[in-house]
Structures are given as structure tokens and as C-alpha cells.
Amino acid sequence: MERTTTAAAVAALLAAAALGLAPHQAQAAPAGTAAITADASAAPSGLSFHDIPGSGGITLKGNVFAPSGAESGRKYPLIVLPTSWGMPQIEYIAQAKKLADSGYVVVSYTSRGFWLSGGQIEVAGPPDIADVSAVIDWALASTAADADHIGLGGVSYGAGISLLASAHDPRIKAVVAMSGWADLIESIYSGRTQHLQAAGMLGAAGYLTGRPGPELQSILGDFLGSRLDREQQMIEWGRKRSAAEHVDRINANGAAIMLGNAWGDTIFPPNQYAKFYERLTGPKRLEFRPGDHATAEGTGLLGLPNDTWTNAHRWFDRYLKGEHNGVDTEAPVQIKSRSNDGYEGYADWKSVGSAGTEKLALSDSEHLFANVDSGANGGIIFLSSILDQFVKAPPAASIPLLPRAFAAVWQSGRYDEPRRIRGTVELHTTVTPTKADGTFVAYLYDVGPLGIGKLVSNAPYTFHGRAPGQAFGVDLELFSTAYDVPEGHRLALVVDTVDPLYIEHNPTGAQLTFSSPGTDPSYVSVPLREQ
């Protein structure tokens, strides 16, 4: 099957990276330590590099920015920034300096298992969470940090670690989690489908820049190898690393939580962040913008003006310094449409599709042959959503030319006024397979007058152990988005069975039929903003 070949290729890449780089890094660590120590005297004013004791006796490579004009004997709010997946401790230097210049002690460190930090990659496991508390302990003992005003933040991996740490260390009063995850399973195994490119990229980057532990190596092999007999163990492993599983403890500790993500995040899609946000009971804020994983805040890491980082500073100032800067009185859900540059504020996530939903009937029965890519795809990890972010060019397909033997297509009528899609599109349909296992991917397109469809959203769905020839119902959430369909355009729902973003589970010769029984009609529910 195609999925086996693709998984084998990814596994080969990971194995090559492991043999080529990981041992070398482990041997090179002592020399790197000496180099950092030697360079410390030449570091910018206020910046110093340190070996920080982590949990379990390992050493974490970190740096500290002292507050600008720090006064002897005075305490300052502390912000701890764990690095992203595969990134070294210098990742946050531009933002750390800005925070220090405004009166914070800022400690950043390379997460365990990466680069010159000790230990192995645990994927935000208990040792990583214990590291956060150990770094806080060290900062309180070694810097002018104030024990009563502690914040935590980060991008991607650092965001995930920060959210989990807020459930376990009540000293943390404020968190800014950018391009992170709250539910690891919903992120890379949504619809019971492996997100191949996302998992492959993370695995390859882990081997290239760090030392994956035996548990991660085993989980990654089982995941990419489609080991269904190990599915429950993989899910349990992911749940332990998901802040959504610890939301009651996060709420009890009361930290103020700011979440930021991109609509097109191909590693941690926005749906899981929105669901997590709704379950938080303390001070909270949710921001969604165009882009892909970490691209919404990426320019800020270079020290350039960046809305996400600007609001992150405001969030810390409000909940660590007590400044009344208005960030807590604004609408807590702030989103930017992929179609324009303005922000929209909402009282909560449920209000984003405030005008209700438009149901598009999927009344015609469609029959597909599996294992052939129709040309409808979710794009390429990073590249496609970055193009959408900067030049408003999402993945596209010619809807009239999609081969109907391999792609099911339903279209709305042309709209006489714009449709402002906001939130989560939902598909309800009935599927009849010829095999017990299978995968399909649903796409929503904005179709222009010439038939060219621009991708609005997509999501995969996989089933196992179904009775061949027996129909079953499917409810599938597409990835949340904000997209404006112009007047004169129409919406199209397309379903096919192959997408390079995902591992598919269609046996050779598999066929799928999508129908709309009179007692249970099929439809797409599209949430809309008021015109």
C-alpha cells in the first residue's frame, strides 16, 4: 500500500539522521560547554549564560537577561522561556532583551534532550515539567527574581511545556503559549488519522538536533508504522502530554492563560486550542491569525514588530506587574481573517460564528475508488499556509477537472453576497465501504467563476473494523478557520482518499460510497459571521 511505502521512507530518513548526528552531538557537548563559558564575557550587556540544574541531575543550557538598570536588593518579576522543538537557548534573545528592558528577569533554556542540554527528548513528559520547576528554583536562588510574580511562555514545544507546567507548579501566575498544543492526540492523530508530514518533520528534527529517548523512538515507530495493536498505548502516551487532560488543575492553580495560533497550523491545528480555551475558567485570551506553525510569531523572534509578541508583553505586564493596560478588558477572543487585515473581537469562541450556520445539503450519492490522489489536497506542511499568510494563495484545485471516479464533489449555488466563514465547519454524512478499513479526506473550497477552488479548510477521517457493505454515519469537524467567500463565488465540498499530509488506510481495491438517507440527510454546516 502507498501508506506503507511513505512511512518506510520517513522511517529511513529518521534512522539516517539518528546514525549520523545524534551520537556526534552527545560527544560534542563538553566542548560546546567550554565555548559558551568563554564567550560569556563578550555577551551583550545584561545577558549571561549558565549551566542550570534540571530535574534528575541533568544540566540545562540557559541564559539570563537581567532587568535594565537593575537595583541591588530589589526583586523583579520572572519569566521563564523553554525553547521550541529543536531550537537552542538563543531562540528568544530578541524578545528576552525587550522583556528585560521593561523590568523582568528572563531565563531561557534549551529543553532537555536537545543540543547541549542533558538528558533525552521526553516530548513534554514528566521530566520536562519537573525541569520547569527546577529552573524556577534556580532563578529564585541565583537571580533577582520575585517568587510571587512568575510567568512562563514559549513557542511550539515551549508553549506545550508551559501549559503543562502551569498544572503542576502553582507558583506560575501567567502563561503565554504560542503555536502550541493542548491536545496532542487531536493535533497529530485527528480523525484517527496519522498526520504524516507533521510527525515526520518533528521526528526528523528531533534526531537532527537532539537525542530521542527510547520511549519516543518506540512511539514514533509505532505511529508511522500504523501499529493498530499499539494504538491505545500511543493514545495514553499522548494524553499524559496534553494540557487538556489537566485543565482542572490548571484552573485550580489560577494562572492567566493567553493562547495564540495560526489558522493553517499543519502541526497543531487550531480546533484543539479553541476547545481547550473554552474549558479554562481563569483569566484567558485566545488569538488566531493567518499562517502556519510558528509563522504568526516568527518575525518577533527576530526582534521585528509582531502583534503576537506585543500582546504577549501586555499579558505579562497585566498579570505579573499589575499594569492596567486594557488587555483584560478587550474582547478575549481576537481573530484575523485570512481574507483581510483587520481584527475581530468576540466574547468567547462560541460567538465567533455569531450569525448561525448555513447547511449545504449533500443530496447526491457519490461513489469513489480509493488509493488514487484526485488532485484535491491540503497542501504542503509550512509552505502552503505561509503562501496563504503572505500572498493569500492557499492550495488550489480546478473543481470541474477533478476526476469524479476518485473525488466526490458537491457545490452550492453562486452567492449574491459574501459569506464570512468563521469557526469550525462540520460534515455529516453516511459512508458505505467495501473494505473494513479506510480513509477519506474532506475539503471545503471557495470556487470562483472559472472553477478554480481555493482551499478553505480540510480534515481527514479513518475507520477500522467496519463491516463491508454496511453503511455508517460520520460526523467530522474540519479545521477551524476565518475566510471570506466573495460575492459570485460558491462553496464546494470535495472528498477523496489520498492526501500527502496524512497516512491513508485504504486497502487495494477499496471503494467508498457517500449517500444521504432520507431519515438522516447528509450536509455541511458552515458557521457564518454577520454580514
Coordinates of C-alpha atoms in Angstrom, one line a residue:
M1 CA 0.0 0.0 0.0
E2 CA 1.1 3.6 -0.6
R3 CA 1.0 4.5 3.1
T4 CA 3.5 1.7 3.9
T5 CA 5.9 2.9 1.3
T6 CA 5.7 6.5 2.6
A7 CA 6.0 5.5 6.2
A8 CA 9.1 3.4 5.3
A9 CA 10.7 6.4 3.6
V10 CA 10.1 8.6 6.6
A11 CA 11.4 5.9 8.9
A12 CA 14.6 5.6 6.7
L13 CA 15.1 9.4 7.0
L14 CA 14.8 9.3 10.8
A15 CA 17.2 6.3 11.0
A16 CA 19.8 8.0 8.9
A17 CA 19.5 11.2 11.0
A18 CA 19.9 9.1 14.2
L19 CA 23.0 7.3 12.9
G20 CA 24.6 10.5 11.5
L21 CA 24.0 13.2 14.1
A22 CA 22.8 12.2 17.5
P23 CA 25.9 10.4 18.7
H24 CA 28.1 13.2 17.5
Q25 CA 26.1 15.8 19.4
A26 CA 26.4 13.8 22.6
Q27 CA 30.1 13.6 22.3
A28 CA 30.4 17.3 21.3
A29 CA 28.6 18.6 24.4
P30 CA 31.7 19.2 26.7
A31 CA 33.4 21.3 24.0
G32 CA 30.3 23.3 23.5
T33 CA 30.1 24.0 27.2
A34 CA 33.6 25.4 27.3
A35 CA 32.9 27.6 24.2
I36 CA 29.8 29.1 25.8
T37 CA 31.6 29.8 29.0
A38 CA 34.4 31.5 27.2
D39 CA 32.0 33.6 25.1
A40 CA 30.0 34.8 28.2
S41 CA 32.3 37.8 28.8
A42 CA 31.6 39.0 25.3
A43 CA 27.8 38.7 25.6
P44 CA 25.5 41.8 25.3
S45 CA 25.0 43.9 28.4
G46 CA 22.6 42.2 30.8
L47 CA 23.0 38.8 29.2
S48 CA 24.8 35.9 30.8
F49 CA 25.0 32.2 30.0
H50 CA 24.6 29.5 32.7
D51 CA 24.5 25.8 33.4
I52 CA 21.2 25.3 35.1
P53 CA 20.5 22.2 37.2
G54 CA 17.5 20.3 35.7
S55 CA 15.5 17.5 37.2
G56 CA 17.1 14.1 37.7
G57 CA 20.6 15.5 37.9
I58 CA 20.9 16.7 34.2
T59 CA 22.3 20.1 33.2
L60 CA 20.2 22.5 31.1
K61 CA 22.0 25.1 29.0
G62 CA 20.4 28.5 29.7
N63 CA 20.8 32.2 29.6
V64 CA 19.6 35.1 31.8
F65 CA 18.7 38.7 30.9
A66 CA 18.8 40.9 33.9
P67 CA 16.4 43.9 34.0
S68 CA 17.7 47.1 32.5
G69 CA 19.1 49.3 35.3
A70 CA 18.5 46.6 38.0
E71 CA 18.9 47.9 41.5
S72 CA 20.8 45.9 44.1
G73 CA 18.5 44.2 46.6
R74 CA 15.3 44.7 44.5
K75 CA 13.2 41.8 43.2
Y76 CA 11.8 41.7 39.7
P77 CA 9.1 39.6 38.0
L78 CA 10.5 36.4 36.5
I79 CA 9.7 35.0 33.0
V80 CA 10.9 31.5 32.0
L81 CA 11.0 30.6 28.3
P82 CA 11.6 26.9 27.4
T83 CA 12.8 26.6 23.8
S84 CA 10.9 25.2 20.9
W85 CA 11.4 21.7 19.5
G86 CA 14.9 21.6 18.0
M87 CA 15.9 25.1 18.9
P88 CA 18.9 26.2 21.0
Q89 CA 18.8 28.6 24.0
I90 CA 19.4 31.7 21.9
E91 CA 15.9 31.4 20.3
Y92 CA 14.3 34.1 22.4
I93 CA 17.1 36.5 22.8
A94 CA 15.4 39.4 20.9
Q95 CA 12.2 39.1 23.0
A96 CA 14.0 38.3 26.2
K97 CA 16.0 41.5 25.9
K98 CA 12.9 43.5 25.3
L99 CA 11.2 42.0 28.4
A100 CA 14.3 42.6 30.5
D101 CA 14.5 46.2 29.3
S102 CA 10.9 46.6 30.6
G103 CA 11.8 45.2 34.1
Y104 CA 11.8 41.4 34.0
V105 CA 14.3 38.8 34.9
V106 CA 14.1 36.5 31.9
V107 CA 15.5 32.9 31.9
S108 CA 15.6 30.9 28.7
Y109 CA 16.9 27.3 28.4
T110 CA 17.3 24.6 25.8
S111 CA 14.8 21.9 26.5
R112 CA 16.2 18.6 27.7
G113 CA 17.5 16.2 25.1
F114 CA 18.2 19.0 22.5
W115 CA 21.6 20.5 21.6
L116 CA 23.9 20.8 24.6
S117 CA 21.3 20.3 27.3
G118 CA 21.5 16.9 29.1
G119 CA 19.0 14.1 29.1
Q120 CA 16.9 12.7 26.3
I121 CA 13.9 14.1 24.4
E122 CA 10.8 13.2 26.5
V123 CA 8.2 15.2 24.5
A124 CA 6.9 17.3 27.4
G125 CA 6.9 14.3 29.7
P126 CA 7.2 14.5 33.5
P127 CA 10.9 15.2 33.4
D128 CA 10.3 18.2 31.2
I129 CA 7.7 19.5 33.5
A130 CA 10.0 19.0 36.5
D131 CA 12.7 20.9 34.6
V132 CA 10.5 24.0 34.6
S133 CA 10.1 23.9 38.4
A134 CA 13.9 23.3 38.7
V135 CA 14.7 26.3 36.5
I136 CA 12.3 28.4 38.6
D137 CA 14.0 27.2 41.8
W138 CA 17.4 28.1 40.4
A139 CA 16.3 31.5 39.2
L140 CA 14.9 32.4 42.6
A141 CA 18.2 31.3 44.2
S142 CA 20.5 32.8 41.6
T143 CA 18.9 36.0 40.3
A144 CA 16.8 38.9 41.4
A145 CA 13.6 37.0 40.6
D146 CA 10.5 37.6 42.6
A147 CA 8.8 34.4 43.9
D148 CA 5.4 36.0 43.8
H149 CA 5.4 37.1 40.2
I150 CA 6.4 34.2 37.9
G151 CA 5.4 33.9 34.2
L152 CA 6.1 31.2 31.7
G153 CA 5.9 31.3 27.9
G154 CA 7.1 29.9 24.6
V155 CA 6.6 28.9 21.0
S156 CA 5.5 25.4 19.9
Y157 CA 7.2 22.9 22.2
G158 CA 7.9 25.7 24.7
A159 CA 4.2 26.5 24.6
G160 CA 3.1 22.9 25.3
I161 CA 5.6 22.6 28.2
S162 CA 4.4 25.9 29.6
L163 CA 0.7 24.9 29.7
L164 CA 1.5 21.5 31.3
A165 CA 3.8 23.2 33.9
S166 CA 1.0 25.6 34.9
A167 CA -1.0 22.5 36.0
H168 CA 1.9 21.3 38.2
D169 CA 3.5 24.4 39.7
P170 CA 1.1 26.8 41.4
R171 CA 3.9 29.5 41.5
I172 CA 3.2 30.2 37.8
K173 CA 0.9 33.2 37.6
A174 CA 0.8 33.9 33.9
V175 CA 1.4 31.8 30.7
V176 CA 1.7 32.8 27.0
A177 CA 1.5 29.7 24.8
M178 CA 2.1 30.4 21.1
S179 CA 1.6 27.8 18.3
G180 CA 1.4 25.1 20.9
W181 CA -0.9 22.2 21.6
A182 CA -3.4 21.4 24.4
D183 CA -4.4 18.0 23.0
L184 CA -1.5 16.1 21.4
I185 CA -3.7 13.3 20.0
E186 CA -6.2 15.8 18.4
S187 CA -3.2 17.6 16.9
I188 CA -1.4 14.8 15.0
Y189 CA -4.0 12.0 15.1
S190 CA -7.2 13.8 14.5
G191 CA -9.9 11.8 12.8
R192 CA -7.9 8.7 13.8
T193 CA -5.5 9.5 11.0
Q194 CA -1.8 10.0 11.3
H195 CA -0.6 13.4 10.2
L196 CA 2.3 12.1 8.3
Q197 CA 4.2 15.2 7.3
A198 CA 3.8 16.8 10.8
A199 CA 5.0 13.7 12.7
G200 CA 7.8 13.0 10.1
M201 CA 9.1 16.6 10.4
L202 CA 9.0 16.5 14.2
G203 CA 10.8 13.1 14.3
A204 CA 13.4 14.1 11.8
A205 CA 14.1 17.4 13.6
G206 CA 14.4 15.6 16.9
Y207 CA 17.0 13.2 15.5
L208 CA 18.9 16.0 13.8
T209 CA 19.1 18.4 16.8
G210 CA 18.8 16.1 19.8
R211 CA 18.6 12.6 21.4
P212 CA 15.2 11.0 21.3
G213 CA 14.7 8.7 24.3
P214 CA 13.7 5.0 23.8
E215 CA 10.1 5.7 24.6
L216 CA 9.9 8.4 21.8
Q217 CA 11.7 6.1 19.4
S218 CA 9.2 3.3 20.1
I219 CA 6.1 5.6 19.9
L220 CA 7.3 7.2 16.6
G221 CA 8.0 3.8 15.0
D222 CA 4.6 2.5 16.0
F223 CA 2.8 5.7 14.9
L224 CA 4.4 5.9 11.4
G225 CA 4.2 2.1 11.1
S226 CA 0.4 2.2 11.7
R227 CA 0.6 -0.3 14.6
L228 CA -3.1 -0.6 15.5
D229 CA -2.3 -3.1 18.1
R230 CA -0.4 -0.3 19.9
E231 CA -3.0 2.4 19.3
Q232 CA -4.3 2.6 22.9
Q233 CA -0.7 2.8 24.3
M234 CA 0.1 5.7 21.8
I235 CA -3.1 7.5 22.8
E236 CA -2.3 7.2 26.5
W237 CA 1.2 8.4 25.9
G238 CA -0.2 11.5 24.1
R239 CA -2.8 12.2 26.8
K240 CA -0.2 12.4 29.5
R241 CA 1.4 15.1 27.4
S242 CA -1.8 17.1 26.8
A243 CA -2.8 20.1 28.9
A244 CA -6.4 19.4 28.1
E245 CA -6.2 16.3 30.4
H246 CA -5.0 18.6 33.3
V247 CA -7.4 21.5 32.8
D248 CA -8.9 21.1 36.2
R249 CA -5.5 21.5 37.8
I250 CA -4.7 24.5 35.6
N251 CA -8.0 26.1 36.6
A252 CA -7.4 25.4 40.3
N253 CA -3.9 27.0 40.2
G254 CA -5.5 30.0 38.5
A255 CA -2.7 31.1 36.1
A256 CA -3.8 33.7 33.5
I257 CA -3.5 31.9 30.1
M258 CA -3.0 33.5 26.7
L259 CA -3.2 31.2 23.7
G260 CA -2.1 32.1 20.2
N261 CA -2.1 30.1 17.0
A262 CA -2.5 30.2 13.2
W263 CA -5.4 29.1 11.2
G264 CA -3.3 27.0 8.9
D265 CA -1.1 25.3 11.6
T266 CA -0.2 22.0 10.0
I267 CA 1.3 20.6 13.2
F268 CA -1.1 21.8 15.9
P269 CA -4.4 22.7 14.2
P270 CA -6.5 25.5 15.9
N271 CA -9.5 23.4 16.8
Q272 CA -7.9 21.8 19.8
Y273 CA -6.7 25.2 21.2
A274 CA -10.2 26.6 20.9
K275 CA -11.8 23.7 22.7
F276 CA -9.2 24.0 25.5
Y277 CA -9.7 27.7 25.7
E278 CA -13.5 27.2 26.4
R279 CA -12.7 25.0 29.3
L280 CA -10.4 27.5 31.1
T281 CA -12.1 29.4 34.0
G282 CA -9.4 31.9 34.9
P283 CA -8.2 35.0 33.1
K284 CA -7.8 33.9 29.4
R285 CA -7.2 35.2 25.9
L286 CA -7.3 33.4 22.5
E287 CA -5.8 34.8 19.3
F288 CA -5.9 33.2 15.8
R289 CA -4.2 34.7 12.8
P290 CA -3.3 33.5 9.2
G291 CA -0.2 31.4 8.8
D292 CA 1.3 28.1 9.6
H293 CA 3.1 26.7 12.6
A294 CA 5.0 29.4 14.5
T295 CA 4.9 31.8 11.5
A296 CA 2.5 34.2 13.2
E297 CA 5.0 35.0 15.9
G298 CA 8.2 34.2 13.9
T299 CA 9.1 37.7 12.9
G300 CA 9.0 38.6 16.6
L301 CA 11.8 36.1 17.3
L302 CA 13.9 38.3 15.0
G303 CA 13.1 41.4 17.0
L304 CA 10.7 42.8 14.4
P305 CA 7.3 44.3 15.2
N306 CA 4.9 41.5 15.8
D307 CA 1.3 41.6 17.1
T308 CA 1.5 38.3 18.9
W309 CA 4.6 39.2 20.9
T310 CA 3.2 42.7 21.6
N311 CA 0.2 41.2 23.2
A312 CA 2.3 38.6 25.0
H313 CA 4.2 41.5 26.6
R314 CA 0.9 43.2 27.5
W315 CA -0.3 39.9 29.0
F316 CA 2.7 39.6 31.2
D317 CA 2.6 43.2 32.2
R318 CA -1.0 42.9 33.3
Y319 CA -0.7 39.7 35.3
L320 CA 2.9 39.9 36.6
K321 CA 3.2 43.7 37.1
G322 CA -0.4 44.6 37.7
E323 CA -0.4 47.2 35.0
H324 CA -3.9 48.3 33.8
N325 CA -3.1 48.3 30.1
G326 CA -6.5 47.2 28.8
V327 CA -5.6 43.7 27.7
D328 CA -8.0 42.2 30.2
T329 CA -10.9 44.5 29.2
E330 CA -10.7 43.8 25.4
A331 CA -12.8 41.1 23.9
P332 CA -10.9 37.9 25.0
V333 CA -11.1 36.2 21.6
Q334 CA -9.2 38.1 18.9
I335 CA -9.1 36.7 15.3
K336 CA -7.8 37.9 12.0
S337 CA -9.5 36.6 8.8
R338 CA -7.3 35.1 6.1
S339 CA -9.0 37.4 3.7
N340 CA -8.4 40.8 5.3
D341 CA -6.1 42.6 7.7
G342 CA -8.5 43.7 10.4
Y343 CA -9.0 42.1 13.8
E344 CA -12.4 40.9 15.1
G345 CA -13.2 40.6 18.8
Y346 CA -15.6 38.2 20.4
A347 CA -16.8 37.5 23.9
D348 CA -16.0 33.7 23.6
W349 CA -15.2 31.1 21.0
K350 CA -18.9 30.1 20.6
S351 CA -19.7 33.7 19.4
V352 CA -17.2 33.5 16.5
G353 CA -19.9 32.1 14.2
S354 CA -22.4 34.6 15.6
A355 CA -24.8 34.6 12.7
G356 CA -25.5 30.9 12.9
T357 CA -24.8 28.2 10.4
E358 CA -25.7 27.6 6.8
K359 CA -26.4 24.0 5.9
L360 CA -25.5 22.8 2.5
A361 CA -27.3 19.6 1.5
L362 CA -25.2 16.8 0.1
S363 CA -28.1 15.0 -1.5
D364 CA -26.5 13.2 -4.4
S365 CA -24.9 9.8 -3.8
E366 CA -21.2 9.6 -4.8
H367 CA -19.1 6.5 -5.4
L368 CA -15.3 6.6 -5.1
F369 CA -12.4 4.3 -6.0
A370 CA -9.7 4.6 -3.3
N371 CA -5.9 4.8 -3.5
V372 CA -5.7 7.5 -6.2
D373 CA -5.0 11.1 -5.5
S374 CA -7.6 13.2 -7.2
G375 CA -5.6 16.4 -7.1
A376 CA -7.6 17.9 -4.1
N377 CA -5.0 18.2 -1.3
G378 CA -4.4 20.1 1.9
G379 CA -1.1 21.4 0.6
I380 CA 2.5 21.0 1.9
I381 CA 3.4 21.5 5.6
F382 CA 4.6 25.1 6.2
L383 CA 4.8 26.2 2.6
S384 CA 1.1 26.2 1.7
S385 CA -0.1 28.2 4.7
I386 CA 2.8 30.6 4.5
L387 CA 1.8 31.4 1.0
D388 CA -1.8 31.9 2.2
Q389 CA -0.5 34.1 5.1
F390 CA 1.7 36.4 3.0
V391 CA 0.2 36.4 -0.5
K392 CA -3.3 35.0 0.2
A393 CA -2.6 32.0 -2.1
P394 CA -3.9 28.9 -0.4
P395 CA -3.8 25.4 -2.1
A396 CA -6.0 25.4 -5.2
A397 CA -7.6 22.9 -7.5
S398 CA -9.7 23.1 -10.6
I399 CA -13.0 21.7 -9.3
P400 CA -14.6 20.9 -12.7
L401 CA -11.5 18.9 -13.7
L402 CA -11.3 16.7 -10.6
P403 CA -11.8 13.1 -11.8
R404 CA -15.2 12.0 -10.4
A405 CA -14.1 8.4 -10.1
F406 CA -11.7 9.4 -7.4
A407 CA -13.3 12.6 -6.0
A408 CA -16.8 13.3 -4.7
V409 CA -18.0 16.8 -5.4
W410 CA -21.0 18.8 -4.1
Q411 CA -21.4 22.5 -4.8
S412 CA -23.6 25.3 -3.6
G413 CA -25.3 27.8 -5.8
R414 CA -23.5 31.1 -6.5
Y415 CA -23.8 33.6 -3.7
D416 CA -25.3 37.0 -4.3
E417 CA -23.4 38.4 -1.3
P418 CA -20.2 37.5 0.5
R419 CA -20.1 34.6 3.0
R420 CA -17.9 35.3 6.0
I421 CA -17.0 31.8 7.4
R422 CA -15.9 31.9 11.0
G423 CA -15.2 28.9 13.2
T424 CA -15.5 25.2 12.6
V425 CA -17.2 23.7 9.5
E426 CA -18.8 20.3 10.3
L427 CA -19.6 17.5 7.9
H428 CA -22.3 14.9 8.5
T429 CA -22.6 12.1 6.0
T430 CA -23.2 8.3 5.6
V431 CA -20.4 6.1 4.3
T432 CA -20.6 2.6 2.9
P433 CA -17.2 0.9 2.4
T434 CA -16.3 -2.3 0.5
K435 CA -13.4 -3.0 3.0
A436 CA -13.2 -3.0 6.8
D437 CA -10.7 -0.2 6.9
G438 CA -10.4 3.1 5.1
T439 CA -9.5 6.8 5.0
F440 CA -11.1 9.8 3.3
V441 CA -10.3 13.5 3.4
A442 CA -12.9 16.2 3.2
Y443 CA -12.1 19.6 1.7
L444 CA -14.1 22.8 1.6
Y445 CA -13.3 25.1 -1.4
D446 CA -14.1 28.6 -2.4
V447 CA -14.9 28.3 -6.1
G448 CA -14.5 31.3 -8.4
P449 CA -16.3 31.9 -11.8
L450 CA -13.6 29.9 -13.7
G451 CA -14.0 26.9 -11.4
I452 CA -10.7 27.3 -9.5
G453 CA -11.2 26.4 -5.9
K454 CA -9.2 27.9 -3.1
L455 CA -8.9 25.7 0.0
V456 CA -10.9 27.0 2.9
S457 CA -10.4 24.0 5.3
N458 CA -9.9 20.3 5.3
A459 CA -9.7 17.3 7.7
P460 CA -9.0 13.5 7.5
Y461 CA -11.1 10.6 8.7
T462 CA -10.1 7.0 9.2
F463 CA -12.1 4.0 10.2
H464 CA -11.2 0.4 11.2
G465 CA -13.1 -2.8 11.7
R466 CA -16.3 -1.8 9.8
A467 CA -18.5 -4.4 8.2
P468 CA -18.0 -4.2 4.4
G469 CA -21.2 -3.2 2.6
Q470 CA -22.8 -1.8 5.8
A471 CA -23.4 2.0 6.0
F472 CA -22.4 4.1 9.0
G473 CA -22.7 7.7 9.9
V474 CA -19.8 10.1 10.2
D475 CA -19.5 13.5 11.9
L476 CA -16.3 15.3 11.1
E477 CA -15.0 18.7 12.2
L478 CA -12.9 20.4 9.6
F479 CA -10.0 22.6 10.9
S480 CA -11.3 25.9 12.2
T481 CA -10.8 29.0 10.0
A482 CA -11.8 32.5 9.2
Y483 CA -12.3 33.0 5.5
D484 CA -14.4 35.4 3.3
V485 CA -16.1 33.9 0.2
P486 CA -16.6 36.7 -2.3
E487 CA -19.9 37.6 -4.0
G488 CA -20.4 35.5 -7.1
H489 CA -18.4 32.5 -5.8
R490 CA -19.8 29.2 -4.5
L491 CA -18.7 26.7 -1.9
A492 CA -17.7 23.1 -2.9
L493 CA -17.2 20.1 -0.6
V494 CA -14.8 17.6 -2.1
V495 CA -13.9 14.2 -0.7
D496 CA -11.1 11.9 -1.8
T497 CA -9.0 9.2 -0.3
V498 CA -5.3 10.3 -0.7
D499 CA -3.5 13.3 0.7
P500 CA 0.3 13.6 1.2
L501 CA -0.3 15.3 4.6
Y502 CA -1.8 12.1 6.0
I503 CA -1.2 8.3 6.2
E504 CA -4.2 6.6 4.4
H505 CA -5.6 3.2 5.3
N506 CA -7.4 2.2 2.1
P507 CA -6.7 -1.5 1.1
T508 CA -6.1 -2.2 -2.5
G509 CA -9.3 -2.2 -4.5
A510 CA -11.3 -0.3 -1.7
Q511 CA -14.3 1.7 -2.7
L512 CA -16.4 4.2 -0.7
T513 CA -20.0 5.3 -1.3
F514 CA -21.3 8.6 0.3
S515 CA -25.0 8.8 0.5
S516 CA -27.8 10.9 2.0
P517 CA -30.6 8.7 3.5
G518 CA -34.0 10.3 3.8
T519 CA -34.0 9.6 7.5
D520 CA -30.5 11.0 8.1
P521 CA -29.6 13.6 5.4
S522 CA -26.0 14.4 4.7
Y523 CA -24.9 18.1 4.9
V524 CA -22.1 20.5 5.6
S525 CA -22.7 23.0 8.3
V526 CA -20.9 26.3 7.7
P527 CA -20.6 28.8 10.6
L528 CA -21.0 32.5 9.5
R529 CA -20.3 35.9 10.8
E530 CA -23.0 38.5 10.4
Q531 CA -22.7 40.5 7.2

